[in-house]
Short mmCIF file of C-alpha atoms in Angstrom, two decimals:
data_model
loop_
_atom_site.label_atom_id
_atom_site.label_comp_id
_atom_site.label_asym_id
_atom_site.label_seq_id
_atom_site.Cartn_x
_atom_site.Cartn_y
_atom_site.Cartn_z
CA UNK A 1 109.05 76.93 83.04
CA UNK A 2 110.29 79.60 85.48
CA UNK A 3 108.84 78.71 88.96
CA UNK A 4 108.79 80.67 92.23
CA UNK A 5 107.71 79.30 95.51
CA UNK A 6 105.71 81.18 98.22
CA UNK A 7 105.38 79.64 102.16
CA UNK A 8 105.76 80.54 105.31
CA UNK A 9 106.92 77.15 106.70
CA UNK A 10 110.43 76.19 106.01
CA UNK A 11 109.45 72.30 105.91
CA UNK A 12 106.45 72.42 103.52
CA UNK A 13 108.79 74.74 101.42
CA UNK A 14 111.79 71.84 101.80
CA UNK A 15 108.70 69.35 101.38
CA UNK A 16 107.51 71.39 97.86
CA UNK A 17 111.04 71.55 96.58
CA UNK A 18 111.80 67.99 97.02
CA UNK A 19 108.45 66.87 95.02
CA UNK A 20 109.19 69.76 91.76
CA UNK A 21 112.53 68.37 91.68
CA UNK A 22 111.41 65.30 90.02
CA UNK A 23 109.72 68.21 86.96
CA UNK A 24 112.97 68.68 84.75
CA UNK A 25 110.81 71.19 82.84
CA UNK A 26 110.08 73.38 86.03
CA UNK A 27 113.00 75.89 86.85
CA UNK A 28 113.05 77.29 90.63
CA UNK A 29 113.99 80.83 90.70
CA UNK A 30 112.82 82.46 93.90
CA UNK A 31 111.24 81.43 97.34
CA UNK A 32 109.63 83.53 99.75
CA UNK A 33 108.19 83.04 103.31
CA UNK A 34 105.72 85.67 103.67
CA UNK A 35 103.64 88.16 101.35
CA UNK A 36 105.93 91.55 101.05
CA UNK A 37 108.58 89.56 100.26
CA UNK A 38 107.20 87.57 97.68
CA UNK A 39 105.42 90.75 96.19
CA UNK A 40 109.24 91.82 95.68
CA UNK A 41 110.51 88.51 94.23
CA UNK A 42 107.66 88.28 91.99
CA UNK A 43 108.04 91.66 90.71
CA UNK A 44 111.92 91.49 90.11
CA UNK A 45 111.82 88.02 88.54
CA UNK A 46 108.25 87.10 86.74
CA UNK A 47 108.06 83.62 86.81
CA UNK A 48 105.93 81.69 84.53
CA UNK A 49 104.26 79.84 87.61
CA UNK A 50 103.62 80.87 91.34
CA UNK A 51 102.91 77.77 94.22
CA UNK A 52 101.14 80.17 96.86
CA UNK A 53 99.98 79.38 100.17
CA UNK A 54 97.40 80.94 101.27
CA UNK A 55 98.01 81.80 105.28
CA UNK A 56 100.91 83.76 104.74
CA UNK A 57 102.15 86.31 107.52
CA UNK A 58 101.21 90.16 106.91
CA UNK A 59 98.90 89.40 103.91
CA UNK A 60 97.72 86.63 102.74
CA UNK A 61 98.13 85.29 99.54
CA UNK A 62 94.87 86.67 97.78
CA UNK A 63 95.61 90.10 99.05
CA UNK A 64 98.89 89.32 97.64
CA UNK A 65 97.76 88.84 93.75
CA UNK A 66 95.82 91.59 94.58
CA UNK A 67 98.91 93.78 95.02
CA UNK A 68 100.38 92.59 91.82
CA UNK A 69 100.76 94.08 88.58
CA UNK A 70 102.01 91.47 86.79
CA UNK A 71 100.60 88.18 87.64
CA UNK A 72 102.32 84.61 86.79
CA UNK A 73 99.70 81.52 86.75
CA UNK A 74 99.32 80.48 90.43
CA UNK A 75 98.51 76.91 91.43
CA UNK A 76 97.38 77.71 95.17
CA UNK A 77 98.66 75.00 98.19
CA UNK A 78 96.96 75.03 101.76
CA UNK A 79 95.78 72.86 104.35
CA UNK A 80 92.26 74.38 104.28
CA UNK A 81 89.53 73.55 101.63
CA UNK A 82 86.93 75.70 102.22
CA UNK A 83 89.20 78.73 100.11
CA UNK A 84 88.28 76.77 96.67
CA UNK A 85 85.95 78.59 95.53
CA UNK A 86 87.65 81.86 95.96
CA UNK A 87 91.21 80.84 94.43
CA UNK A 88 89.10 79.88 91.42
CA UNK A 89 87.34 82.81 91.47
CA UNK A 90 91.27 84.53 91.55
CA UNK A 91 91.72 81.93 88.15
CA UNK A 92 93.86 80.22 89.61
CA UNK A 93 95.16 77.17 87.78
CA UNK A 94 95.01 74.58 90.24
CA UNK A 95 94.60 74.29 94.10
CA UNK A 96 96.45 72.04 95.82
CA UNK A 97 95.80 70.45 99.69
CA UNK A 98 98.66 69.75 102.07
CA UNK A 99 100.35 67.41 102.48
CA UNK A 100 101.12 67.63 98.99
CA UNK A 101 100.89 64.17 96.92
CA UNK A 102 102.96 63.45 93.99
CA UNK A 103 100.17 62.38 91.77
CA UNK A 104 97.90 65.34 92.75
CA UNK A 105 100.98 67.55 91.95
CA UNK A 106 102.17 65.95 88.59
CA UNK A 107 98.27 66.82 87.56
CA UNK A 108 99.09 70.45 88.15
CA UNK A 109 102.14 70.81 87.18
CA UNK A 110 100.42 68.74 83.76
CA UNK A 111 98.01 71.60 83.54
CA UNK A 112 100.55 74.15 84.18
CA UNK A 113 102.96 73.14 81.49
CA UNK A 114 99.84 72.77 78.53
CA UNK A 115 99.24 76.24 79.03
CA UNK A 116 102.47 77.85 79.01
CA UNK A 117 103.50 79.44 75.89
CA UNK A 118 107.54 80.40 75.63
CA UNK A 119 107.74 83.74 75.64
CA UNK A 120 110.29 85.15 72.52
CA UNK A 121 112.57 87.92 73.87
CA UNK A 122 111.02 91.25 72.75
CA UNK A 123 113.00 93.79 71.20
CA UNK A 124 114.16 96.34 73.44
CA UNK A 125 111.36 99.43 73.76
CA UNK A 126 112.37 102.97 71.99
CA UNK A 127 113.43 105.39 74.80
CA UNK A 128 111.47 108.68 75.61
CA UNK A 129 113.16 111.65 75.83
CA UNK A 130 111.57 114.96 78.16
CA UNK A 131 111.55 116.50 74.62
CA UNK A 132 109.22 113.82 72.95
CA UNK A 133 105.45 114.44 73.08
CA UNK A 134 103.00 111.79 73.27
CA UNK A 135 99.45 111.66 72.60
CA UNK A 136 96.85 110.82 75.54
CA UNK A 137 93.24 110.12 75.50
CA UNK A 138 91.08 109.59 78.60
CA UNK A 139 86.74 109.52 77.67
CA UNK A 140 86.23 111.87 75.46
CA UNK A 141 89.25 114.17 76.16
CA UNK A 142 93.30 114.35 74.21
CA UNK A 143 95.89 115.75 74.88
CA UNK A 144 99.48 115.74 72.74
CA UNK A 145 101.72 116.38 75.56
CA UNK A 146 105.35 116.88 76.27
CA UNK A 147 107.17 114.36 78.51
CA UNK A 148 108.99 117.54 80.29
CA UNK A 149 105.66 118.74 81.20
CA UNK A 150 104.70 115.61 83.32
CA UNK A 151 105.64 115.80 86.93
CA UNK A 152 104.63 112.55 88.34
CA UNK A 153 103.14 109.58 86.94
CA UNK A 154 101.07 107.11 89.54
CA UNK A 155 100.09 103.93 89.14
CA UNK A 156 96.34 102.31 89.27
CA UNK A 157 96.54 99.28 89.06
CA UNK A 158 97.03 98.16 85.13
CA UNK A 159 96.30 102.12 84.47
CA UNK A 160 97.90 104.88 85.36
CA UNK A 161 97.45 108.80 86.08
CA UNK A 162 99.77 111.53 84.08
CA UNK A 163 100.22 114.95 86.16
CA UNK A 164 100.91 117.51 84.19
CA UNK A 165 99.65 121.32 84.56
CA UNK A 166 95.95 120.87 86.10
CA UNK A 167 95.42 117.90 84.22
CA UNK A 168 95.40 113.59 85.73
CA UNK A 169 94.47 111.95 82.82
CA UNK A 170 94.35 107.79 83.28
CA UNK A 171 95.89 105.97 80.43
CA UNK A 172 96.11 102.67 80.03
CA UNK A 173 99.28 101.37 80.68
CA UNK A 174 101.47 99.97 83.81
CA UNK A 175 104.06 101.73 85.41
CA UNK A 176 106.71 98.87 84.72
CA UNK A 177 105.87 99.63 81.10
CA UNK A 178 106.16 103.40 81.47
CA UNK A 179 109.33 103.06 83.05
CA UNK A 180 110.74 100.82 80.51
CA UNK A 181 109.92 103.71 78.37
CA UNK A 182 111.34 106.74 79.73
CA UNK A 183 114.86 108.40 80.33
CA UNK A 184 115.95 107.01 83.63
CA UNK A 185 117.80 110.27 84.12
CA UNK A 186 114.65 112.36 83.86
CA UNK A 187 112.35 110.04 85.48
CA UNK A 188 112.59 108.37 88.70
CA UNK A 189 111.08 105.54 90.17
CA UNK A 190 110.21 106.58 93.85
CA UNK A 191 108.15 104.10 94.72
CA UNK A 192 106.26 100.49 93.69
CA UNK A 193 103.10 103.35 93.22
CA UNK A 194 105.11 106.68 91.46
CA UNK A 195 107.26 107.69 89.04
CA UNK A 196 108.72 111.35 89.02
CA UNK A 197 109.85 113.96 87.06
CA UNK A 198 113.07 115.02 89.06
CA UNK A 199 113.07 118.43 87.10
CA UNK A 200 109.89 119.07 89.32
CA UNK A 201 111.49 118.63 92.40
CA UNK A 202 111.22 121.64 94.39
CA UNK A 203 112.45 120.22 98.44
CA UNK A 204 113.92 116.96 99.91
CA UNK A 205 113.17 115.63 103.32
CA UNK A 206 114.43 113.44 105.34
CA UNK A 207 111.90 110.50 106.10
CA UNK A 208 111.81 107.10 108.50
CA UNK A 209 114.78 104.60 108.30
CA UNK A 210 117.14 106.54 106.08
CA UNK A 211 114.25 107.03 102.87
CA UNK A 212 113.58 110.65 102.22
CA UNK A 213 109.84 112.37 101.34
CA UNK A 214 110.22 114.57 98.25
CA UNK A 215 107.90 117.93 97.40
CA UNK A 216 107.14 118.51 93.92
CA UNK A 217 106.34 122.03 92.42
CA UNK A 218 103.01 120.66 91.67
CA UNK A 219 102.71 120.49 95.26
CA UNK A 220 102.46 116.46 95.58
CA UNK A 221 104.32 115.01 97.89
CA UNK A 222 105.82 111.45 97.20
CA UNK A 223 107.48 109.01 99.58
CA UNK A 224 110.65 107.29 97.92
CA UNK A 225 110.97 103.78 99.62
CA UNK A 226 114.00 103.04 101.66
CA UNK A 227 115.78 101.12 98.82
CA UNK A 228 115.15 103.51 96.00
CA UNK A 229 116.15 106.79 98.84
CA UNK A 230 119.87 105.35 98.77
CA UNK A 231 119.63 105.06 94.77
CA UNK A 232 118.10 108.61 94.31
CA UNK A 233 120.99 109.60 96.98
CA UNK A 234 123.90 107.53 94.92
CA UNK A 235 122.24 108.80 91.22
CA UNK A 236 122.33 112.82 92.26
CA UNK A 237 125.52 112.64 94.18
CA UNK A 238 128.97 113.86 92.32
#
């Protein structure tokens, strides 16, 4: 079981470690000390299981699941009790109070392990081409678009909006699925919130720290993170 670790203090972290060490069915994959960059670590790796504290700096760790659009099963560790109710209300698996005990933590990890099912490697999704047209329904309304006509595609939440001519219909799917799904080349990841159509683009700025803001005929304007400016730079250089 794939296992990441989230904590702002480098002792209870050493402390945490120490204790799932004696778990040969736990793996430990990732550790973070605060909440943006465990949002990345959790988003890059998917672990099966996420120990979370809490008082974390920038956000905590509810506003952290919050942010999330794929969430692992999350045992929660503090040194406060009165957040019980609401990490249970988050469904979170277990909620642990610091200092951590062994036998408190074997019954979670226990718990943890009963419920996780091995996920089979999936076969690889079919790629999209711009030419291909897929079939959208939002209420009562369809549509049988082509991918070239879609300029920008935004995520909410487990949803997400399709621009294309007037239209914003919501479909349900996540943009980590989407862009699993459709011709890197074509479309570009800009952001943790947007995917674009680079056909669309119609003017490049230069934005804070090096990332770039980009116009699109449709007349949106998206922000491309720092990270993802110097691979848009790298993918449209000669």
């Amino acid at each position: 079981m794939r296992i990441c670790i989230i904590e702002d203090s480098r002792l209870a972290r050493l402390e945490l470690k120490h204790l799932l060490g004696k778990f040969p069915e736990l793996e430990l994959i990732g550790e973070a000390e605060n909440a943006e960059e465990g949002l990345a670590l959790i988003e890059e790796l998917r672990p099966d299981l996420l120990f979370l504290d809490i008082h974390l700096p920038q956000k905590n760790g509810f506003e952290l699941l919050e942010a999330l659009e794929y969430i692992p099963q999350v045992i929660f560790t503090t040194a406060y009790d009165q957040y019980a109710l609401k990490a249970f209300e988050q469904n979170a698996l277990d909620y642990l109070l610091k200092p951590i005990e062994e036998p408190r933590l074997r019954q979670a990890v226990e718990k943890a392990l009963a419920k996780h099912e091995p996920v089979k490697p999936a076969a690889a999704p079919t790629l999209l081409s711009e030419e291909d047209r897929v079939f959208v329904k939002d209420g009562e309304r369809c549509w049988f678009v082509a991918l070239k006509q879609v300029r920008l595609i935004e995520s909410n939440g487990n949803y997400a909006f399709l621009y294309f001519d007037q239209e914003r219909p919501c479909i349900l799917k996540s943009l980590n699925y989407l862009e699993n799904r459709l011709d890197p080349k074509v479309f570009f990841r800009a952001n943790r919130q947007q995917i674009i159509n680079v056909n669309y683009i119609e003017q490049i700025n230069p934005w804070f720290s090096g990332s770039i803001k980009i116009q699109l005929r449709g007349g949106e304007e998206v922000e491309v993170s720092r990270r993802q400016s110097q691979v848009f730079k790298e993918l449209m250089s000669l």
